[in-house]
Tab-separated table of C-alpha atoms and ligand atoms in Angstrom:
chain	number	residue	atom	x	y	z
X	21	MET	CA	-12.351	27.839	27.908
X	22	ASN	CA	-14.740	30.634	27.566
X	23	PHE	CA	-18.939	30.714	26.690
X	24	ASN	CA	-21.160	33.575	25.786
X	25	SER	CA	-24.811	33.090	24.597
X	26	ILE	CA	-26.355	31.715	21.831
X	27	SER	CA	-29.153	32.876	20.254
X	28	ARG	CA	-30.569	28.714	19.550
X	29	LEU	CA	-29.198	25.480	18.654
X	30	ASN	CA	-30.245	24.621	15.096
X	31	GLY	CA	-29.162	21.393	12.758
X	32	GLU	CA	-28.324	17.762	12.632
X	33	ILE	CA	-25.953	15.708	15.100
X	34	ILE	CA	-24.181	12.510	15.224
X	35	LEU	CA	-23.113	11.555	18.616
X	36	PRO	CA	-19.414	9.144	19.357
X	37	GLY	CA	-20.623	5.711	20.795
X	38	ASP	CA	-22.325	5.188	24.086
X	39	LYS	CA	-19.385	5.306	27.286
X	40	SER	CA	-20.790	1.958	28.508
X	41	ILE	CA	-21.232	-0.012	25.442
X	42	SER	CA	-17.896	1.012	24.417
X	43	HIS	CA	-15.522	-0.353	27.496
X	44	ARG	CA	-17.957	-3.738	27.527
X	45	SER	CA	-17.561	-4.538	23.368
X	46	VAL	CA	-13.642	-4.255	24.089
X	47	MET	CA	-13.495	-6.330	27.415
X	48	PHE	CA	-15.664	-9.207	26.568
X	49	SER	CA	-14.262	-8.727	22.383
X	50	SER	CA	-10.369	-9.818	24.500
X	51	ILE	CA	-11.803	-12.814	25.904
X	52	SER	CA	-13.494	-13.905	23.529
X	53	ASN	CA	-12.000	-16.091	21.205
X	54	GLY	CA	-11.113	-14.980	18.166
X	55	LYS	CA	-11.877	-11.103	15.349
X	56	ASN	CA	-14.253	-9.332	16.311
X	57	TYR	CA	-15.107	-6.220	14.834
X	58	ILE	CA	-16.664	-2.857	16.824
X	59	LYS	CA	-17.735	0.113	15.353
X	60	ASN	CA	-17.923	3.460	15.847
X	61	PHE	CA	-16.769	3.054	19.064
X	62	LEU	CA	-15.728	5.703	21.782
X	63	MET	CA	-12.489	7.119	21.004
X	64	GLY	CA	-12.585	8.913	24.435
X	65	GLN	CA	-9.488	8.901	26.711
X	66	ASP	CA	-11.715	6.599	29.215
X	67	CYS	CA	-12.314	3.888	26.770
X	68	LEU	CA	-8.861	3.861	25.485
X	69	SER	CA	-7.973	2.628	29.178
X	70	THR	CA	-9.631	-0.443	29.030
X	71	ILE	CA	-7.915	-0.486	25.269
X	72	ASP	CA	-5.012	-0.146	26.504
X	73	CYS	CA	-4.936	-2.093	29.129
X	74	PHE	CA	-5.903	-5.184	28.170
X	75	ARG	CA	-3.052	-4.447	24.682
X	76	LYS	CA	-1.332	-5.261	28.487
X	77	MET	CA	-2.417	-8.283	28.900
X	78	GLY	CA	-1.166	-9.575	25.595
X	79	VAL	CA	-4.495	-8.713	23.236
X	80	ASN	CA	-3.415	-7.179	20.210
X	81	ILE	CA	-6.041	-5.219	19.250
X	82	ASP	CA	-5.973	-2.653	15.602
X	83	ILE	CA	-7.889	1.512	15.723
X	84	TRP	CA	-9.296	2.603	13.018
X	85	LYS	CA	-10.235	5.965	11.183
X	86	ASN	CA	-10.822	6.973	14.766
X	87	LYS	CA	-14.032	5.091	15.070
X	88	ASP	CA	-13.876	1.390	15.034
X	89	VAL	CA	-11.719	-1.304	16.532
X	90	ILE	CA	-10.375	-4.441	15.968
X	91	VAL	CA	-10.360	-6.790	18.875
X	92	ASN	CA	-8.413	-10.059	18.383
X	93	GLY	CA	-9.769	-12.148	22.085
X	94	VAL	CA	-7.642	-15.169	23.427
X	95	GLY	CA	-9.875	-16.845	25.534
X	96	LEU	CA	-11.290	-15.963	29.346
X	97	ARG	CA	-8.231	-17.063	29.966
X	98	GLY	CA	-5.341	-16.374	27.757
X	99	LEU	CA	-4.700	-12.806	28.601
X	100	LYS	CA	-0.743	-12.224	29.806
X	101	LYS	CA	0.549	-11.099	33.340
X	102	PRO	CA	0.779	-7.673	32.179
X	103	ASP	CA	4.751	-6.429	33.068
X	104	ASN	CA	3.473	-3.296	34.725
X	105	VAL	CA	0.708	-1.985	36.565
X	106	LEU	CA	-2.349	-1.322	34.793
X	107	ASP	CA	-3.890	2.162	34.596
X	108	VAL	CA	-7.649	2.353	34.421
X	109	GLY	CA	-7.369	6.659	33.942
X	110	ASN	CA	-10.214	8.850	35.102
X	111	SER	CA	-12.334	5.312	33.994
X	112	GLY	CA	-14.651	3.842	36.918
X	113	THR	CA	-16.266	1.761	34.808
X	114	THR	CA	-12.488	-0.101	33.198
X	115	ILE	CA	-11.631	0.078	36.623
X	116	ARG	CA	-14.976	-1.836	38.281
X	117	LEU	CA	-15.284	-3.854	35.918
X	118	ILE	CA	-12.259	-5.599	34.377
X	119	MET	CA	-11.490	-6.813	38.385
X	120	GLY	CA	-14.474	-8.685	37.670
X	121	ILE	CA	-11.974	-10.795	35.098
X	122	LEU	CA	-8.875	-10.089	37.227
X	123	SER	CA	-10.968	-12.273	39.415
X	124	GLY	CA	-11.152	-15.544	36.931
X	125	GLN	CA	-7.270	-14.964	35.449
X	126	ASN	CA	-4.750	-16.817	37.188
X	127	PHE	CA	-1.736	-14.211	37.937
X	128	LYS	CA	-1.063	-11.057	39.995
X	129	SER	CA	-2.106	-7.605	38.563
X	130	THR	CA	-2.270	-4.195	40.101
X	131	LEU	CA	-4.843	-1.368	38.822
X	132	VAL	CA	-3.890	2.262	39.562
X	133	GLY	CA	-5.679	5.973	38.167
X	134	ASP	CA	-5.539	8.845	38.730
X	135	GLU	CA	-6.806	11.284	41.931
X	136	SER	CA	-10.620	10.774	41.867
X	137	ILE	CA	-10.319	7.066	40.677
X	138	SER	CA	-8.595	7.176	43.685
X	139	LYS	CA	-10.810	8.291	45.435
X	140	ARG	CA	-13.411	6.309	44.327
X	141	PRO	CA	-15.223	3.196	46.875
X	142	MET	CA	-14.313	0.070	45.809
X	143	LYS	CA	-14.947	-2.246	48.481
X	144	ARG	CA	-19.001	-2.642	46.820
X	145	VAL	CA	-17.735	-4.895	44.130
X	146	THR	CA	-13.450	-6.177	46.065
X	147	GLU	CA	-16.304	-8.004	48.028
X	148	PRO	CA	-18.899	-9.893	46.362
X	149	LEU	CA	-15.677	-11.019	43.720
X	150	LYS	CA	-13.443	-11.538	47.616
X	151	GLU	CA	-16.300	-13.901	48.462
X	152	MET	CA	-16.426	-15.391	45.554
X	153	GLY	CA	-12.747	-16.139	45.812
X	154	ALA	CA	-9.916	-13.929	44.240
X	155	LYS	CA	-7.614	-12.417	46.747
X	156	ILE	CA	-7.673	-8.852	46.586
X	157	ASP	CA	-5.849	-6.627	48.161
X	158	GLY	CA	-6.637	-2.390	48.344
X	159	LEU	CA	-5.587	1.036	50.312
X	160	GLU	CA	-8.166	0.945	53.088
X	161	ASN	CA	-9.336	-2.788	52.987
X	162	GLY	CA	-9.739	-3.430	49.608
X	163	ASN	CA	-12.025	-0.131	49.655
X	164	PHE	CA	-9.401	1.729	47.227
X	165	ALA	CA	-6.712	1.492	44.477
X	166	PRO	CA	-3.921	1.233	44.053
X	167	ILE	CA	-5.686	-2.224	44.289
X	168	THR	CA	-4.300	-5.868	43.447
X	169	ILE	CA	-5.656	-8.454	42.898
X	170	GLU	CA	-5.299	-12.573	41.770
X	171	GLY	CA	-7.184	-15.036	41.231
X	172	GLY	CA	-8.037	-17.610	40.015
X	173	ASN	CA	-10.585	-21.307	41.772
X	174	LEU	CA	-14.451	-19.463	41.635
X	175	LYS	CA	-16.931	-20.433	43.023
X	176	GLY	CA	-20.483	-18.884	41.641
X	177	ILE	CA	-22.185	-16.399	44.377
X	178	ASN	CA	-25.291	-15.438	45.144
X	179	TYR	CA	-25.903	-12.094	46.037
X	180	LYS	CA	-28.037	-9.276	47.532
X	181	MET	CA	-26.879	-5.758	46.091
X	182	PRO	CA	-27.053	-3.122	48.407
X	183	ILE	CA	-27.172	-0.300	45.704
X	184	ALA	CA	-27.984	0.160	42.299
X	185	SER	CA	-24.504	-0.100	39.954
X	186	ALA	CA	-23.952	-1.661	36.399
X	187	GLN	CA	-20.557	-1.514	37.457
X	188	VAL	CA	-20.890	-3.532	40.735
X	189	LYS	CA	-23.094	-6.182	38.747
X	190	SER	CA	-21.623	-6.280	35.578
X	191	ALA	CA	-17.736	-7.661	38.015
X	192	ILE	CA	-20.605	-10.137	39.528
X	193	ILE	CA	-21.131	-11.064	35.985
X	194	LEU	CA	-17.920	-11.156	34.656
X	195	ALA	CA	-16.294	-13.411	37.997
X	196	SER	CA	-19.515	-16.132	37.245
X	197	LEU	CA	-18.974	-16.777	33.956
X	198	TYR	CA	-14.803	-18.294	35.601
X	199	SER	CA	-16.887	-20.080	38.691
X	200	ASN	CA	-16.895	-23.844	39.129
X	201	SER	CA	-21.103	-23.254	40.052
X	202	SER	CA	-23.707	-20.969	38.983
X	203	SER	CA	-24.342	-17.528	40.417
X	204	LYS	CA	-27.153	-15.437	40.879
X	205	ILE	CA	-27.372	-11.348	41.446
X	206	ILE	CA	-30.516	-9.697	42.578
X	207	GLU	CA	-30.270	-6.129	41.662
X	208	LYS	CA	-31.564	-3.481	43.924
X	209	SER	CA	-33.206	-1.713	41.466
X	210	LYS	CA	-32.882	-1.651	37.358
X	211	SER	CA	-29.348	-0.920	36.442
X	212	ARG	CA	-28.435	-0.522	32.999
X	213	ASN	CA	-28.517	-3.690	31.440
X	214	HIS	CA	-25.260	-3.419	28.143
X	215	THR	CA	-23.262	-6.078	29.894
X	216	GLU	CA	-26.100	-8.889	29.791
X	217	ILE	CA	-27.557	-8.019	26.423
X	218	MET	CA	-24.060	-7.903	24.756
X	219	LEU	CA	-22.507	-11.187	27.039
X	220	LYS	CA	-25.408	-13.105	25.327
X	221	SER	CA	-24.669	-12.499	22.443
X	222	PHE	CA	-21.038	-13.629	22.412
X	223	GLY	CA	-22.661	-16.575	23.423
X	224	ALA	CA	-22.275	-16.681	27.541
X	225	ASP	CA	-25.033	-18.864	29.444
X	226	ILE	CA	-27.486	-15.222	31.962
X	227	ASN	CA	-31.089	-14.967	32.214
X	228	VAL	CA	-32.363	-12.485	33.363
X	229	ASP	CA	-35.853	-12.359	35.295
X	230	GLY	CA	-37.197	-8.763	36.354
X	231	LEU	CA	-34.324	-8.281	39.413
X	232	GLU	CA	-33.159	-11.441	38.935
X	233	ILE	CA	-30.084	-12.496	36.792
X	234	ASP	CA	-28.401	-16.120	36.427
X	235	VAL	CA	-25.142	-16.551	35.600
X	236	ASN	CA	-23.659	-20.169	34.275
X	237	PRO	CA	-19.710	-20.495	34.051
X	238	VAL	CA	-18.895	-21.062	30.672
X	239	ASP	CA	-15.370	-22.445	28.397
X	240	SER	CA	-15.603	-19.452	26.094
X	241	LEU	CA	-17.459	-17.074	24.387
X	242	TYR	CA	-17.333	-16.247	20.384
X	243	PRO	CA	-16.365	-13.299	18.426
X	244	GLN	CA	-18.841	-10.756	17.677
X	245	GLU	CA	-19.788	-7.782	15.222
X	246	ILE	CA	-20.661	-5.098	16.923
X	247	TYR	CA	-22.463	-1.818	16.444
X	248	VAL	CA	-22.253	0.710	19.146
X	249	PRO	CA	-24.518	2.863	19.202
X	250	GLY	CA	-24.741	6.896	19.729
X	251	ASP	CA	-24.219	7.614	23.368
X	252	ILE	CA	-27.837	8.703	24.884
X	253	SER	CA	-25.111	10.539	28.205
X	254	SER	CA	-23.314	12.849	25.225
X	255	ALA	CA	-27.324	13.343	24.037
X	256	ALA	CA	-28.211	14.908	27.113
X	257	PHE	CA	-25.996	17.828	27.081
X	258	PHE	CA	-28.256	18.438	23.443
X	259	ILE	CA	-32.010	17.297	24.688
X	260	ALA	CA	-31.360	19.603	27.374
X	261	GLY	CA	-29.728	22.375	25.259
X	262	ALA	CA	-32.319	22.634	22.575
X	263	SER	CA	-34.986	22.143	25.354
X	264	ILE	CA	-33.903	25.437	27.294
X	265	ILE	CA	-32.547	27.517	24.711
X	266	LYS	CA	-35.651	29.363	22.793
X	267	GLY	CA	-36.744	28.491	18.736
X	268	SER	CA	-33.923	25.480	18.645
X	269	GLU	CA	-34.904	22.561	16.681
X	270	VAL	CA	-32.179	19.600	16.921
X	271	LEU	CA	-31.524	15.954	15.457
X	272	ILE	CA	-29.809	13.728	17.004
X	273	LYS	CA	-28.730	10.426	14.804
X	274	ASN	CA	-28.612	6.605	16.227
X	275	VAL	CA	-28.678	7.494	19.682
X	276	GLY	CA	-28.706	4.330	21.594
X	277	LEU	CA	-32.347	4.134	23.612
X	278	ASN	CA	-32.056	0.953	26.128
X	279	PRO	CA	-34.704	1.855	28.381
X	280	THR	CA	-32.351	0.930	31.666
X	281	ARG	CA	-31.111	4.838	29.897
X	282	THR	CA	-33.584	6.668	29.102
X	283	GLY	CA	-35.008	8.368	32.460
X	284	ILE	CA	-33.499	11.741	30.745
X	285	LEU	CA	-36.696	11.513	28.353
X	286	ASP	CA	-39.278	10.349	30.929
X	287	VAL	CA	-38.297	13.235	32.699
X	288	LEU	CA	-38.145	15.390	30.322
X	289	LYS	CA	-42.304	14.288	28.787
X	290	ASP	CA	-43.363	15.304	32.635
X	291	MET	CA	-40.805	18.315	32.544
X	292	GLY	CA	-43.232	19.241	29.207
X	293	GLY	CA	-40.651	18.991	27.155
X	294	ASN	CA	-41.616	18.733	23.362
X	295	PHE	CA	-39.143	15.836	21.510
X	296	GLU	CA	-40.307	12.653	19.413
X	297	ILE	CA	-38.519	9.238	18.573
X	298	LEU	CA	-37.762	8.187	15.410
X	299	ASN	CA	-36.692	5.187	13.455
X	300	LYS	CA	-36.372	2.893	15.637
X	301	GLU	CA	-34.976	-0.410	15.461
X	302	VAL	CA	-32.953	-2.728	17.306
X	303	ILE	CA	-29.210	-3.156	16.505
X	304	CYS	CA	-27.320	-6.119	18.754
X	305	GLY	CA	-30.187	-6.081	20.591
X	306	GLU	CA	-29.588	-2.626	21.155
X	307	GLU	CA	-32.375	0.453	20.587
X	308	ILE	CA	-32.105	3.221	18.534
X	309	GLY	CA	-34.211	5.951	17.368
X	310	ASP	CA	-33.134	9.602	16.136
X	311	ILE	CA	-34.092	12.219	18.304
X	312	LEU	CA	-35.821	15.117	17.616
X	313	VAL	CA	-36.249	18.337	20.462
X	314	LYS	CA	-37.695	21.501	19.992
X	315	TYR	CA	-37.532	24.271	22.694
X	316	SER	CA	-40.038	24.039	25.168
X	317	ASN	CA	-41.737	25.536	28.833
X	318	LEU	CA	-40.985	23.672	31.277
X	319	ASN	CA	-42.109	23.088	34.288
X	320	GLY	CA	-40.527	21.468	37.616
X	321	VAL	CA	-40.726	17.425	38.641
X	322	THR	CA	-39.893	15.272	40.884
X	323	ILE	CA	-37.037	12.764	40.488
X	324	TYR	CA	-36.437	10.350	42.448
X	325	GLY	CA	-36.173	6.200	43.300
X	326	ASP	CA	-36.230	3.515	40.368
X	327	LEU	CA	-35.677	6.573	37.929
X	328	ILE	CA	-32.699	7.872	39.382
X	329	PRO	CA	-30.429	4.711	37.947
X	330	LYS	CA	-31.930	5.343	34.263
X	331	LEU	CA	-30.551	8.973	34.473
X	332	ILE	CA	-27.595	9.013	37.647
X	333	ASP	CA	-25.111	10.805	35.011
X	334	GLU	CA	-27.490	13.436	33.211
X	335	ILE	CA	-28.617	14.792	36.987
X	336	PRO	CA	-26.219	18.010	36.145
X	337	ILE	CA	-27.364	18.628	33.610
X	338	ILE	CA	-30.886	17.807	34.359
X	339	ALA	CA	-30.012	20.332	37.210
X	340	VAL	CA	-29.137	23.433	34.770
X	341	MET	CA	-32.870	22.204	33.095
X	342	ALA	CA	-34.247	22.512	36.340
X	343	THR	CA	-33.281	26.193	36.794
X	344	GLN	CA	-35.285	27.249	33.580
X	345	ALA	CA	-38.381	25.165	34.268
X	346	GLU	CA	-41.936	27.356	36.294
X	347	GLY	CA	-41.759	25.676	39.846
X	348	GLN	CA	-40.301	23.416	42.147
X	349	THR	CA	-37.734	20.314	40.854
X	350	ILE	CA	-36.830	17.869	43.998
X	351	ILE	CA	-33.799	15.497	42.915
X	352	LYS	CA	-33.360	13.339	45.365
X	353	ASP	CA	-32.287	8.708	46.851
X	354	ALA	CA	-29.725	10.375	44.602
X	355	LYS	CA	-26.498	9.816	46.796
X	356	GLU	CA	-24.445	8.031	44.214
X	357	LEU	CA	-23.598	11.017	43.042
X	358	LYS	CA	-21.587	11.445	46.350
X	359	VAL	CA	-18.537	9.104	44.308
X	360	LYS	CA	-18.616	9.705	40.901
X	361	GLU	CA	-16.091	11.374	39.337
X	362	SER	CA	-16.326	14.094	41.696
X	363	ASN	CA	-19.299	14.847	44.430
X	364	ARG	CA	-21.685	16.064	41.798
X	365	ILE	CA	-24.459	17.361	44.669
X	366	LYS	CA	-21.782	19.774	45.287
X	367	SER	CA	-19.934	20.529	41.741
X	368	VAL	CA	-23.765	21.144	40.859
X	369	VAL	CA	-25.060	23.120	43.403
X	370	GLU	CA	-21.699	25.154	43.915
X	371	ASN	CA	-21.377	26.183	40.442
X	372	LEU	CA	-24.687	26.567	39.964
X	373	LYS	CA	-25.386	29.320	43.007
X	374	LYS	CA	-22.348	31.266	41.738
X	375	MET	CA	-24.553	31.477	38.036
X	376	GLY	CA	-27.120	33.945	40.826
X	377	ALA	CA	-29.540	30.029	40.610
X	378	ASP	CA	-31.884	29.256	43.900
X	379	ILE	CA	-31.038	25.508	44.375
X	380	GLU	CA	-30.628	23.862	47.561
X	381	GLU	CA	-28.044	21.135	48.443
X	382	LEU	CA	-29.777	17.975	49.760
X	383	GLU	CA	-27.980	14.663	51.527
X	384	ASP	CA	-29.635	12.855	48.859
X	385	GLY	CA	-29.733	15.453	45.774
X	386	MET	CA	-30.796	18.909	45.053
X	387	VAL	CA	-34.140	20.969	44.831
X	388	ILE	CA	-34.506	24.133	42.369
X	389	ASN	CA	-36.646	26.777	42.087
X	390	GLY	CA	-37.248	28.340	38.790
X	391	PRO	CA	-37.328	29.650	36.432
X	392	THR	CA	-33.614	31.972	36.868
X	393	LYS	CA	-32.480	34.027	34.402
X	394	LEU	CA	-28.544	32.621	34.919
X	395	LYS	CA	-25.293	35.136	35.133
X	396	GLY	CA	-21.618	33.950	33.860
X	397	ALA	CA	-19.626	32.563	36.521
X	398	ASN	CA	-16.488	31.496	36.595
X	399	ILE	CA	-17.134	27.718	36.822
X	400	GLU	CA	-15.172	25.289	37.977
X	401	SER	CA	-15.255	21.651	36.285
X	402	PHE	CA	-14.037	19.443	39.302
X	403	ASN	CA	-11.876	17.822	36.607
X	404	ASP	CA	-15.978	15.710	35.599
X	405	HIS	CA	-16.212	15.916	31.913
X	406	ARG	CA	-19.944	15.756	32.570
X	407	ILE	CA	-19.602	19.058	34.995
X	408	ALA	CA	-18.055	21.059	32.170
X	409	MET	CA	-20.369	19.678	29.929
X	410	ALA	CA	-23.254	21.271	31.947
X	411	PHE	CA	-22.039	24.231	32.981
X	412	SER	CA	-20.936	24.725	29.595
X	413	ILE	CA	-24.633	24.522	28.012
X	414	ALA	CA	-25.792	26.830	31.596
X	415	SER	CA	-24.216	29.346	29.492
X	416	LEU	CA	-25.585	29.600	26.476
X	417	ILE	CA	-28.652	30.928	28.001
X	418	SER	CA	-26.856	33.179	30.690
X	419	TYR	CA	-26.011	36.719	30.146
X	420	GLY	CA	-21.998	37.589	30.859
X	421	ASN	CA	-19.454	35.839	30.221
X	422	THR	CA	-18.170	32.342	31.000
X	423	TYR	CA	-15.451	30.432	31.987
X	424	ILE	CA	-14.619	27.376	32.588
X	425	LYS	CA	-11.905	25.327	34.412
X	426	ASN	CA	-10.108	22.810	33.498
X	427	PHE	CA	-12.537	22.004	30.492
X	428	ASN	CA	-9.903	19.570	28.815
X	429	CYS	CA	-11.765	17.133	30.507
X	430	VAL	CA	-14.552	16.736	28.158
X	431	ASN	CA	-11.916	13.869	26.932
X	432	ILE	CA	-12.864	12.008	29.122
X	433	SER	CA	-16.258	10.823	27.562
X	434	PHE	CA	-17.157	13.193	24.392
X	435	PRO	CA	-13.646	15.202	22.226
X	436	SER	CA	-16.168	16.495	19.550
X	437	PHE	CA	-18.045	17.671	22.218
X	438	CYS	CA	-16.704	22.053	21.678
X	439	ASP	CA	-16.844	20.938	17.352
X	440	ILE	CA	-20.521	19.605	17.874
X	441	LEU	CA	-21.303	22.588	19.937
X	442	LYS	CA	-20.187	24.964	17.204
X	443	ARG	CA	-21.604	24.227	14.124
X	444	ILE	CA	-24.787	23.844	15.491
X	445	SER	CA	-24.985	27.084	18.058
X	446	TYR	CA	-26.305	29.944	15.978
F	12	S3P	C1	-21.622	3.001	33.998
F	12	S3P	C2	-22.350	2.148	35.248
F	12	S3P	C3	-22.233	4.158	36.241
F	12	S3P	C4	-22.968	5.276	35.519
F	12	S3P	C5	-20.818	4.964	34.822
F	12	S3P	C6	-20.528	3.878	34.289
F	12	S3P	C7	-21.144	1.294	33.792
F	12	S3P	O1	-21.966	3.812	37.158
F	12	S3P	O2	-22.531	6.065	36.366
F	12	S3P	O3	-20.843	5.904	34.538
F	12	S3P	O4	-20.616	1.704	32.165
F	12	S3P	O5	-21.752	0.460	33.919
F	12	S3P	P1	-22.072	3.142	38.318
F	12	S3P	O6	-22.390	1.247	37.933
F	12	S3P	O7	-21.462	3.142	39.872
F	12	S3P	O8	-23.952	3.569	38.813
């Protein structure tokens, strides 16, 4: 797909639902006892993979007007052995969280995914789940898909997490619902807590105290009505675009503002960004609000430590913003980027270099010196949705044409990205 520079971004936008929350809404609804209504569900390929997996295990799921979903939950132990493999496509959240649920089922099933999923490490999930009693096999000692799981007879776990990962944490929490004793999970650093918030509303017995999470087994979950807020990870592209394109002003409505996800706003504030949060409220336990962003002169910052999990998916677009900031931006402690949909340290550095940015790759991040006038280039998306979208924003401030290869991968998390971008571009 081709992109050219524009003069400004201007307008009001409403985003599709949050990807992390959409996945969880279908998963938890499927194992609840009764009918669940989900509003503003993200109809991206990843979340559709989750729906597909639960349908294959006998859950009746209806999609309404391409936005709302009704899930007829079958109960914690009511899933059926699928006739075939469960295909998670490109979705890391699907494969890792579903392993927690499958660990509690009395049947054997196999999880497969696309080329990217097959390269992503799974031991971080399979090891604690095996310790709890699940029988799991996978390539290279359970580290890579295809993964075969046979669950049942789980015991609680006391687990100190070696990495900050909401996917790992969530898989263990889900398996803990099925265990015969309580579990304690100690996080390395606070990661997104949508599982804890949502499962509590379904009636799970979860107590959080700082980095410690205690989970007691339960007999059943109660069905819910869930509103999925707009995805801050999708908002990030417009937040960054409006901040770096002169004369821009964008109002992004109903964005999820859970503090475990708003690292990009903390960074933008430090960079001297011009934004305001309006109409803040709490829906289904999640903070929500509108974000009004205007262009401003940015300065470089250092991003590290506990802030990293709060913006891990936004680093590609933050790197693009940093090329327009005065001075140096250092991003470190972000080794996890190497095992996302692509190696995002390499994907960002390689592509920004092609556009003429002053950027250096680090073992656990990158260093960017700005500001630089970017030039159009042939960009490799590496089939990674967040790379494709980050570089489409970079192209809007570049001179010359930019071509982004395999741009269709944006459908993974944000099928309406181009329509929205076109509508507010001048
Ligand atoms: C997610 C957690 C994060 C994030 C991913 C979604 C989730 O991954 O990068 O896009 O929904 O729990 P990790 O848990 O591997 O950090």
